[in-house]
PDB file of C-alpha atoms in Angstrom:
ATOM      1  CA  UNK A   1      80.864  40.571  48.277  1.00 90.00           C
ATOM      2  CA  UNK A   2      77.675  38.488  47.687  1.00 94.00           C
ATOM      3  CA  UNK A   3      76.401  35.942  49.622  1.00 97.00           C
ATOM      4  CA  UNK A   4      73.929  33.429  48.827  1.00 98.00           C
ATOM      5  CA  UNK A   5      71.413  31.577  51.212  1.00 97.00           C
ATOM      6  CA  UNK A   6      69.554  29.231  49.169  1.00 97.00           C
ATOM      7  CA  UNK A   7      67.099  27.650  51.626  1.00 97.00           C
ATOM      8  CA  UNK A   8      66.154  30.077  54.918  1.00 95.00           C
ATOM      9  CA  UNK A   9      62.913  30.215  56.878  1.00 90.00           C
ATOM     10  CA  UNK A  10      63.861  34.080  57.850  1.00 87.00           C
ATOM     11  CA  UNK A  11      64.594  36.889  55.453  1.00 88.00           C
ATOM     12  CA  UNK A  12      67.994  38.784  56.835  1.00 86.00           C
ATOM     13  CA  UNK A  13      67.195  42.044  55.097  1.00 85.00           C
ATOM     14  CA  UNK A  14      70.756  42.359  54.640  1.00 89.00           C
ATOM     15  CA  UNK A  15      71.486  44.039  50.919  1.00 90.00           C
ATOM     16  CA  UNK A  16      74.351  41.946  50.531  1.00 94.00           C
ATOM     17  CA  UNK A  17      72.645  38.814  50.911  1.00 95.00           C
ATOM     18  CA  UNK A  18      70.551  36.655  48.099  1.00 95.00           C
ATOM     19  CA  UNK A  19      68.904  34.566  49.509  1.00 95.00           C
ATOM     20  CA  UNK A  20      65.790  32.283  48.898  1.00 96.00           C
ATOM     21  CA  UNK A  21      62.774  32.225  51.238  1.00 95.00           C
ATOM     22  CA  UNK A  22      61.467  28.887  51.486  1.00 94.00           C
ATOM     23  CA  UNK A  23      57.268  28.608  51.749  1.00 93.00           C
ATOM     24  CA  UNK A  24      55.933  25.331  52.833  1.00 93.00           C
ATOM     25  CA  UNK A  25      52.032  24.433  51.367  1.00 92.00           C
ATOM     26  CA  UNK A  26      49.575  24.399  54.246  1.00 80.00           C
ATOM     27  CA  UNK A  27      46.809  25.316  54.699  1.00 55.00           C
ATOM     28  CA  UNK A  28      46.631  28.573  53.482  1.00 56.00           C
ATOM     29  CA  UNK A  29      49.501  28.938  51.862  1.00 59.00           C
ATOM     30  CA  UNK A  30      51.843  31.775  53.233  1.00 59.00           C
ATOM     31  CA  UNK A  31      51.844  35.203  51.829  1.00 62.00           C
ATOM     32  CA  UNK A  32      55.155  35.847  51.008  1.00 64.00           C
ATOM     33  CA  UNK A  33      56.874  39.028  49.186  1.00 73.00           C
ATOM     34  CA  UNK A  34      60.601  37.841  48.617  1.00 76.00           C
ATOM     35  CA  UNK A  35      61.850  38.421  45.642  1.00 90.00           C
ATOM     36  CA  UNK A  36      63.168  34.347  45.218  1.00 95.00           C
ATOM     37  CA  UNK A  37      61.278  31.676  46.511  1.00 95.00           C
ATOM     38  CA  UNK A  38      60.846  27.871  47.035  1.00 96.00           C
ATOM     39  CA  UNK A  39      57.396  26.226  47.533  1.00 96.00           C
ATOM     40  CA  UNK A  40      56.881  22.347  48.666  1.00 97.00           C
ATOM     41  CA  UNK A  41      55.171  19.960  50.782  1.00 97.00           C
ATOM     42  CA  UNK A  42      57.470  19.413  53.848  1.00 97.00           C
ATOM     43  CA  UNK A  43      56.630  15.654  54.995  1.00 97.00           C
ATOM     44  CA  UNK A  44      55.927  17.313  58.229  1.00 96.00           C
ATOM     45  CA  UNK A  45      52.835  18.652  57.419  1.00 95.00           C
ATOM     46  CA  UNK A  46      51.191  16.476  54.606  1.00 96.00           C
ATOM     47  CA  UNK A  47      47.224  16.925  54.603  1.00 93.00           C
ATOM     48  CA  UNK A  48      45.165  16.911  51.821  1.00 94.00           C
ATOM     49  CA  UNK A  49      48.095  16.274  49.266  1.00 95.00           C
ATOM     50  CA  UNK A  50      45.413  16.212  46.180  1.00 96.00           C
ATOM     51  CA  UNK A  51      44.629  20.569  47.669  1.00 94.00           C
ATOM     52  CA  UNK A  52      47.889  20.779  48.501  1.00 96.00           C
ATOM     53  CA  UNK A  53      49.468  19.713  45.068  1.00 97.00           C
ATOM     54  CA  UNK A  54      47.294  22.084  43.460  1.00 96.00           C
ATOM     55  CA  UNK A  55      48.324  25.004  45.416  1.00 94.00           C
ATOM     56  CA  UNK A  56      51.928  24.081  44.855  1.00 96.00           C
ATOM     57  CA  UNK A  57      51.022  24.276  40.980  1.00 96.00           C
ATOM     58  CA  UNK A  58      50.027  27.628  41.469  1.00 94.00           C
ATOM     59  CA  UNK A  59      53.277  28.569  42.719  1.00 94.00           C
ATOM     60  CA  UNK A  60      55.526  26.731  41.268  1.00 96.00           C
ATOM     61  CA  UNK A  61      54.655  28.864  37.813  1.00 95.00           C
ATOM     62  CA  UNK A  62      55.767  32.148  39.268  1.00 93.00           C
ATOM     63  CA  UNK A  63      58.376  33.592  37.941  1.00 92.00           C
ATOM     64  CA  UNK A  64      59.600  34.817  41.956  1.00 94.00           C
ATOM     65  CA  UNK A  65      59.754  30.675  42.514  1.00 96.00           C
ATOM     66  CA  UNK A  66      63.327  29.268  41.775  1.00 97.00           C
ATOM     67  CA  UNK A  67      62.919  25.685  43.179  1.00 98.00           C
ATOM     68  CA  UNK A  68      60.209  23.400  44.075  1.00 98.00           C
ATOM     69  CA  UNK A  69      60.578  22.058  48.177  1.00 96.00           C
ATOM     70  CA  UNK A  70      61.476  21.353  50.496  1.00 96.00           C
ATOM     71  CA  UNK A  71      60.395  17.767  49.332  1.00 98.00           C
ATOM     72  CA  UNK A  72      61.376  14.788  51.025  1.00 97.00           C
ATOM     73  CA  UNK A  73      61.052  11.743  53.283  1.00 98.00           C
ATOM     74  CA  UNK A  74      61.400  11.470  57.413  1.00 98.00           C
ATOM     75  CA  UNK A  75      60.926   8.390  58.767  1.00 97.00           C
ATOM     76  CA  UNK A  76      60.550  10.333  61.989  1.00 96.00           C
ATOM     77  CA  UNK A  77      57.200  11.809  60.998  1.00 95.00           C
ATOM     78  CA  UNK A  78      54.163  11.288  62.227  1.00 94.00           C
ATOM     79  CA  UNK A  79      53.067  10.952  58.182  1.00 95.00           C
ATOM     80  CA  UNK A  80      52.864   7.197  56.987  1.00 96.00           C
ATOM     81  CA  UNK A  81      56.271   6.651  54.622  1.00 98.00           C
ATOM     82  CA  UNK A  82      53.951   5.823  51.902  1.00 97.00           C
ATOM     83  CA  UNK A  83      52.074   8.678  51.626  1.00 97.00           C
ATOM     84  CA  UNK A  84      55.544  10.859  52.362  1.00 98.00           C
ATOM     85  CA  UNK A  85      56.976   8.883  48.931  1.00 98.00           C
ATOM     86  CA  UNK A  86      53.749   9.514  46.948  1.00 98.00           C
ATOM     87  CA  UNK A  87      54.026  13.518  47.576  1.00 98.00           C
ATOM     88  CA  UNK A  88      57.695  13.666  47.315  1.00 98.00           C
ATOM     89  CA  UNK A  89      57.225  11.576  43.676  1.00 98.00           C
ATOM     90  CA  UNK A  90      54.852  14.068  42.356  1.00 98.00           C
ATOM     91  CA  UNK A  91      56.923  17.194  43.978  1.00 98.00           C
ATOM     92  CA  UNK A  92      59.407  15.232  41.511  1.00 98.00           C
ATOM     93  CA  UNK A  93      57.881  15.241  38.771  1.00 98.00           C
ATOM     94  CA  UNK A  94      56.792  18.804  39.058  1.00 98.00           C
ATOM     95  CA  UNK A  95      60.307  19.916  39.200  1.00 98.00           C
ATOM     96  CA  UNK A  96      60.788  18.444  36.172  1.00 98.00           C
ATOM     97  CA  UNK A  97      57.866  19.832  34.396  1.00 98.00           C
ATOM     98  CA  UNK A  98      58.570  23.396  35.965  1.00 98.00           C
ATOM     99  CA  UNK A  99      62.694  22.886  34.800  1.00 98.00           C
ATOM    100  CA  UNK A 100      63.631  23.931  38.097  1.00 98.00           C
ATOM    101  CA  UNK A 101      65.544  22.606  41.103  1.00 98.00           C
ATOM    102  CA  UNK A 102      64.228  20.249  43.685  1.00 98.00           C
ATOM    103  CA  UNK A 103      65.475  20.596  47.354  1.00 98.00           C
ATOM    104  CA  UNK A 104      64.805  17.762  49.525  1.00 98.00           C
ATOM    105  CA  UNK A 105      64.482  17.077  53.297  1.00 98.00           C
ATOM    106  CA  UNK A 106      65.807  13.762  54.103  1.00 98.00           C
ATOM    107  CA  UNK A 107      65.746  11.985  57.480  1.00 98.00           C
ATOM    108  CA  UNK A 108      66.870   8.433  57.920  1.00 97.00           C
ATOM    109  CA  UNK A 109      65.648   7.504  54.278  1.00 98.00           C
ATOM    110  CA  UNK A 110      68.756   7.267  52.457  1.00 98.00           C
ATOM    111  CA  UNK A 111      68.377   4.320  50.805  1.00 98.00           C
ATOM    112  CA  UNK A 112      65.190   5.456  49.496  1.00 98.00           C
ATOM    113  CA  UNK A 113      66.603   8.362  48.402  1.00 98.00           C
ATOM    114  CA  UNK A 114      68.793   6.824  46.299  1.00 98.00           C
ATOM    115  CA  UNK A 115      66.803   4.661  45.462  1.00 98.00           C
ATOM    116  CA  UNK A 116      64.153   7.291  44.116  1.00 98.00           C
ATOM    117  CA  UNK A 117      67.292   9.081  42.225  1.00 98.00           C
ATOM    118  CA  UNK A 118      67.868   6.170  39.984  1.00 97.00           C
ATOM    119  CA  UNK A 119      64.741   5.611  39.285  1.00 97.00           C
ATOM    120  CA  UNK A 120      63.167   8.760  38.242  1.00 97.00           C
ATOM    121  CA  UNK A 121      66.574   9.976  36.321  1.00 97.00           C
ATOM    122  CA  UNK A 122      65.850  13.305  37.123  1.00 98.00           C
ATOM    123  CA  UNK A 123      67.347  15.972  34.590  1.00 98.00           C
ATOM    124  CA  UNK A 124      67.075  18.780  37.393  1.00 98.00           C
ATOM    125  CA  UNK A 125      69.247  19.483  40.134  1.00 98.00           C
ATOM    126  CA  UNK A 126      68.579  17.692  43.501  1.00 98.00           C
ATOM    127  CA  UNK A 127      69.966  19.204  46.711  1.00 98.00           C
ATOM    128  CA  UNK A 128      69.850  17.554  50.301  1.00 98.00           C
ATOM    129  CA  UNK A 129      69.593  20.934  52.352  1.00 97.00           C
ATOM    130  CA  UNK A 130      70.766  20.726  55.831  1.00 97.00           C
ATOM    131  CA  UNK A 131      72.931  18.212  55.494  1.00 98.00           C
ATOM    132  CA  UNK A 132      74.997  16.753  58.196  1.00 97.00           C
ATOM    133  CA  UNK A 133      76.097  13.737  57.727  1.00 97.00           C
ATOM    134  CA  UNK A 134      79.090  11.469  57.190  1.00 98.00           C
ATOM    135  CA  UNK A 135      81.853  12.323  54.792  1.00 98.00           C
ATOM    136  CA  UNK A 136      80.931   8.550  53.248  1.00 98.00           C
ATOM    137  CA  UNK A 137      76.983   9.196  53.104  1.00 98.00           C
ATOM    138  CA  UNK A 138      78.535  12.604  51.492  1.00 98.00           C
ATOM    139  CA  UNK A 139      80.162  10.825  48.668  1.00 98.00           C
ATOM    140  CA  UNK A 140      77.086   8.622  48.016  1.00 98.00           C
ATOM    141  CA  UNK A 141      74.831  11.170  46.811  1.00 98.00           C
ATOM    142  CA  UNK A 142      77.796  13.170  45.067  1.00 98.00           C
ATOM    143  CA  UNK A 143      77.951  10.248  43.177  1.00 98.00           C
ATOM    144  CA  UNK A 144      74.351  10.420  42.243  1.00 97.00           C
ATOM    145  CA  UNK A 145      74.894  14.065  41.123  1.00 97.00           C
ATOM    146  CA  UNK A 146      73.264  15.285  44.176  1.00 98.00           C
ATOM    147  CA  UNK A 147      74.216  18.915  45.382  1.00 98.00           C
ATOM    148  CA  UNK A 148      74.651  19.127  49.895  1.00 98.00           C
ATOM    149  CA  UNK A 149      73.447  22.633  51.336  1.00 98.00           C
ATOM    150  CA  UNK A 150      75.312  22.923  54.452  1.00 98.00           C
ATOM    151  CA  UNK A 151      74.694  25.651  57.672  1.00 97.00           C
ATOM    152  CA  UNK A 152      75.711  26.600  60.983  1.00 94.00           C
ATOM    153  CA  UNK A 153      76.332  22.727  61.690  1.00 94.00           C
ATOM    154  CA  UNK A 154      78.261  20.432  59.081  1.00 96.00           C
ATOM    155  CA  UNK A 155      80.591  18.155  59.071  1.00 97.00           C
ATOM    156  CA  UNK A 156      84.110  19.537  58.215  1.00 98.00           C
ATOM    157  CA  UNK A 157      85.145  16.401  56.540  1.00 98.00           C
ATOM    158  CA  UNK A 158      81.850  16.263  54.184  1.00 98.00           C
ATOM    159  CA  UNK A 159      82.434  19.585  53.314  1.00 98.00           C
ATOM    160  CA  UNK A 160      85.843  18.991  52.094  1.00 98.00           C
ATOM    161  CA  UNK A 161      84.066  15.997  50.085  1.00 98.00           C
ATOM    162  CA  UNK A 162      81.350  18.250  48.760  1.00 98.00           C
ATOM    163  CA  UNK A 163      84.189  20.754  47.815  1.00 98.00           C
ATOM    164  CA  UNK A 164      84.393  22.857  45.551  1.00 98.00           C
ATOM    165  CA  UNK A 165      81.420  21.960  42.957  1.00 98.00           C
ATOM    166  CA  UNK A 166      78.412  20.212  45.023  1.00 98.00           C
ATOM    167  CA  UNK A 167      77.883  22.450  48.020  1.00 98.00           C
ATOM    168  CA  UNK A 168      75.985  26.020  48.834  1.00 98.00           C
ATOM    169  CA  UNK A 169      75.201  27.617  51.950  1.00 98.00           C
ATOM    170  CA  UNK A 170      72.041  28.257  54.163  1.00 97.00           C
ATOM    171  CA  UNK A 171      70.398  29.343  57.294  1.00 96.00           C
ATOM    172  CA  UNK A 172      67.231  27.418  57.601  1.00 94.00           C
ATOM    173  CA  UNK A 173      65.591  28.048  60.719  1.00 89.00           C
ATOM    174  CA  UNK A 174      68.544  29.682  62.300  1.00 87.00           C
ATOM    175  CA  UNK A 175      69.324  33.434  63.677  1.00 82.00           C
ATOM    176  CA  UNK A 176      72.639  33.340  62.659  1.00 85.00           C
ATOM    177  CA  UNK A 177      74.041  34.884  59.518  1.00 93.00           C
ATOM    178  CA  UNK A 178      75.110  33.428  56.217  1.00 97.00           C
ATOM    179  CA  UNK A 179      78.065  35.439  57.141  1.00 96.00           C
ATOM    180  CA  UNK A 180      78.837  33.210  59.709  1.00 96.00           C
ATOM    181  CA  UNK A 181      78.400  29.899  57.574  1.00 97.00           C
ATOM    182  CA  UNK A 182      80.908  31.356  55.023  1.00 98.00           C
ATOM    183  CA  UNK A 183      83.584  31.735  57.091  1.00 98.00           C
ATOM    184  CA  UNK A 184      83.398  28.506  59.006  1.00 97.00           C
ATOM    185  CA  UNK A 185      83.875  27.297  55.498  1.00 98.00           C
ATOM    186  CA  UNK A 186      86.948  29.549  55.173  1.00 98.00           C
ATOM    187  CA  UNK A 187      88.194  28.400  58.346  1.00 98.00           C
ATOM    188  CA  UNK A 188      87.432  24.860  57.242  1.00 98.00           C
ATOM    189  CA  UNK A 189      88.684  24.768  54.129  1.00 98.00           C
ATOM    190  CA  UNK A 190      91.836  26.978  54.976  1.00 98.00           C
ATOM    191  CA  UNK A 191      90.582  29.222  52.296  1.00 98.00           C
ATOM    192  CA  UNK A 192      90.347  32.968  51.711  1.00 98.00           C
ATOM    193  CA  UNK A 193      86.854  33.506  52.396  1.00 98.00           C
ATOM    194  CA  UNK A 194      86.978  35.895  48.877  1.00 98.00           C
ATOM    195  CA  UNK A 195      88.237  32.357  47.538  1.00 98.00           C
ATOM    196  CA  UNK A 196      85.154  30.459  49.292  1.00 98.00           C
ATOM    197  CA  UNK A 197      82.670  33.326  48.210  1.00 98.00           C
ATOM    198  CA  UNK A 198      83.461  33.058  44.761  1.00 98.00           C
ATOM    199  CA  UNK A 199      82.666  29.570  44.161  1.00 98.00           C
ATOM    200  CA  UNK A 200      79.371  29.289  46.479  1.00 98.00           C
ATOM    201  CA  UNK A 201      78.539  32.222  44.441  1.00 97.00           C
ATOM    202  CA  UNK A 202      79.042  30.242  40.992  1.00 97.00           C
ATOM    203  CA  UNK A 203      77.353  26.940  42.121  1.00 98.00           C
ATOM    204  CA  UNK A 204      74.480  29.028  43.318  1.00 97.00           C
ATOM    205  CA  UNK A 205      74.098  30.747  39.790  1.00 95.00           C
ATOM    206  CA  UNK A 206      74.469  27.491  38.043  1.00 93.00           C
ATOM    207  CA  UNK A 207      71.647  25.401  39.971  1.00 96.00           C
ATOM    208  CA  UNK A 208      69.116  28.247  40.619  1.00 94.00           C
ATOM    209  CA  UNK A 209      70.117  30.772  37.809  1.00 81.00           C
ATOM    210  CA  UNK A 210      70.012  33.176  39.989  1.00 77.00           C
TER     211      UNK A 210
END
C-alpha cells in the first residue's frame, strides 16, 4: 500500500511513503535532496519579496518541484496584509505559468481567499493545507474548486464534506506518521482503510501527477 503526504516539513524515510517535502524561500534557500518538492514564500517570513521571487523562479522550473507554496495570507503575521496579498498574487501567477499546483496557508483570511479565487480564475489546482475548519467553511471553498489537505487534527465532519474527491493527507510539522492520518480517516469515514488508500492515492495523482 502507498501512501501519500503531499505537504510535510520532515522526510519519513519510509519506502512506502510519497511524500512531498515542502521548502520555504529565505534567505538562502534550503538545500534539499527529495525527490518531490514544493517551494513558496510562507507569509511568515516575507523579506525581500523582489530576491525572494527570483529564487522561487529558480525552483519552481525543476523538474523535482511539483507545486509552488506554501502561499498564502495570515492575518496573524507580523507581515503587513498588503504586502502578504502582493506575494501570494505573484506566487499565483507563477503557478499558473509553471502549470502546477498552488498550496496555500490561510489564517483568518477567508474572505480574501475567496475573494482572490474569483478573481484570478485560476486553471491550476488550489489546496488549503492544514485545514481545520468548519464543515460550512469546508463547503465554501469546495465550491470554489478548492482541494482541503487534512492531518493529525481535522474536523470529522469536514472531512466527510471534503469526501471522497477534494481531500489528501499530510504531516506538516508533525512526528507522527501519514500512517496514522489514514486511518483516522478510516475510522472516520467507517471505511476500509484499503478503501480510503485508494482514493487519497487517486486525488494525489490527479492534482500533483505524481
Amino acid at each position: 500500500m502507498k501512501y501519500y503526504d503531499i505537504h510535510t516539513h520532515r522526510a519519513s524515510g519510509e519506502a512506502e511513503v510519497l511524500e512531498v517535502i515542502n521548502v520555504i524561500i529565505k534567505e538562502p534557500v534550503e538545500k534539499n535532496d527529495a525527490p518531490y518538492r514544493s517551494y513558496g514564500i510562507h507569509p511568515w517570513y516575507i523579506g525581500n519579496v523582489e530576491e525572494q521571487m527570483e529564487e522561487l523562479r529558480k525552483a519552481a522550473f525543476l523538474p523535482e518541484t511539483v507545486a509552488i507554496g506554501e502561499a498564502g495570507l495570515d492575518k496573524l503575521a507580523e507581515t503587513d496584509f498588503a504586502t502578504q496579498e502582493d506575494a501570494f498574487l505573484r506566487q499565483i501567477r507563477l503557478a499558473e505559468e509553471v502549470e502546477k499546483p498552488l498550496i496555500i496557508h490561510c489564517v483568518k483570511a477567508w474572505t480574501e481567499l475567496l475573494r482572490l479565487k474569483k478573481e484570478m480564475k485560476p486553471i491550476q489546482p488550489w489546496i488549503v493545507h492544514g485545514f481545520r475548519g468548519k464543515p460550512a467553511l469546508a463547503a465554501q471553498l469546495i465550491e470554489q474548486g478548492i482541494f482541503l489537505s487534512l492531518g493529525s487534527s481535522f474536523n470529522p465532519s469536514s472531512l466527510q464534506t471534503a469526501w471522497p474527491g477534494y481531500v489528501l493527507t499530510e504531516t506538516d510539522e508533525k512526528t507522527g506518521s501519514i500512517r496514522d492520518v489514514y486511518q483516522g480517516f478510516a475510522d472516520t469515514l467507517s471505511l476500509p482503510l484499503e478503501t480510503v488508500a485508494r482514493q487519497l492515492a487517486e486525488n494525489s495523482r490527479h492534482i500533483f501527477c505524481l
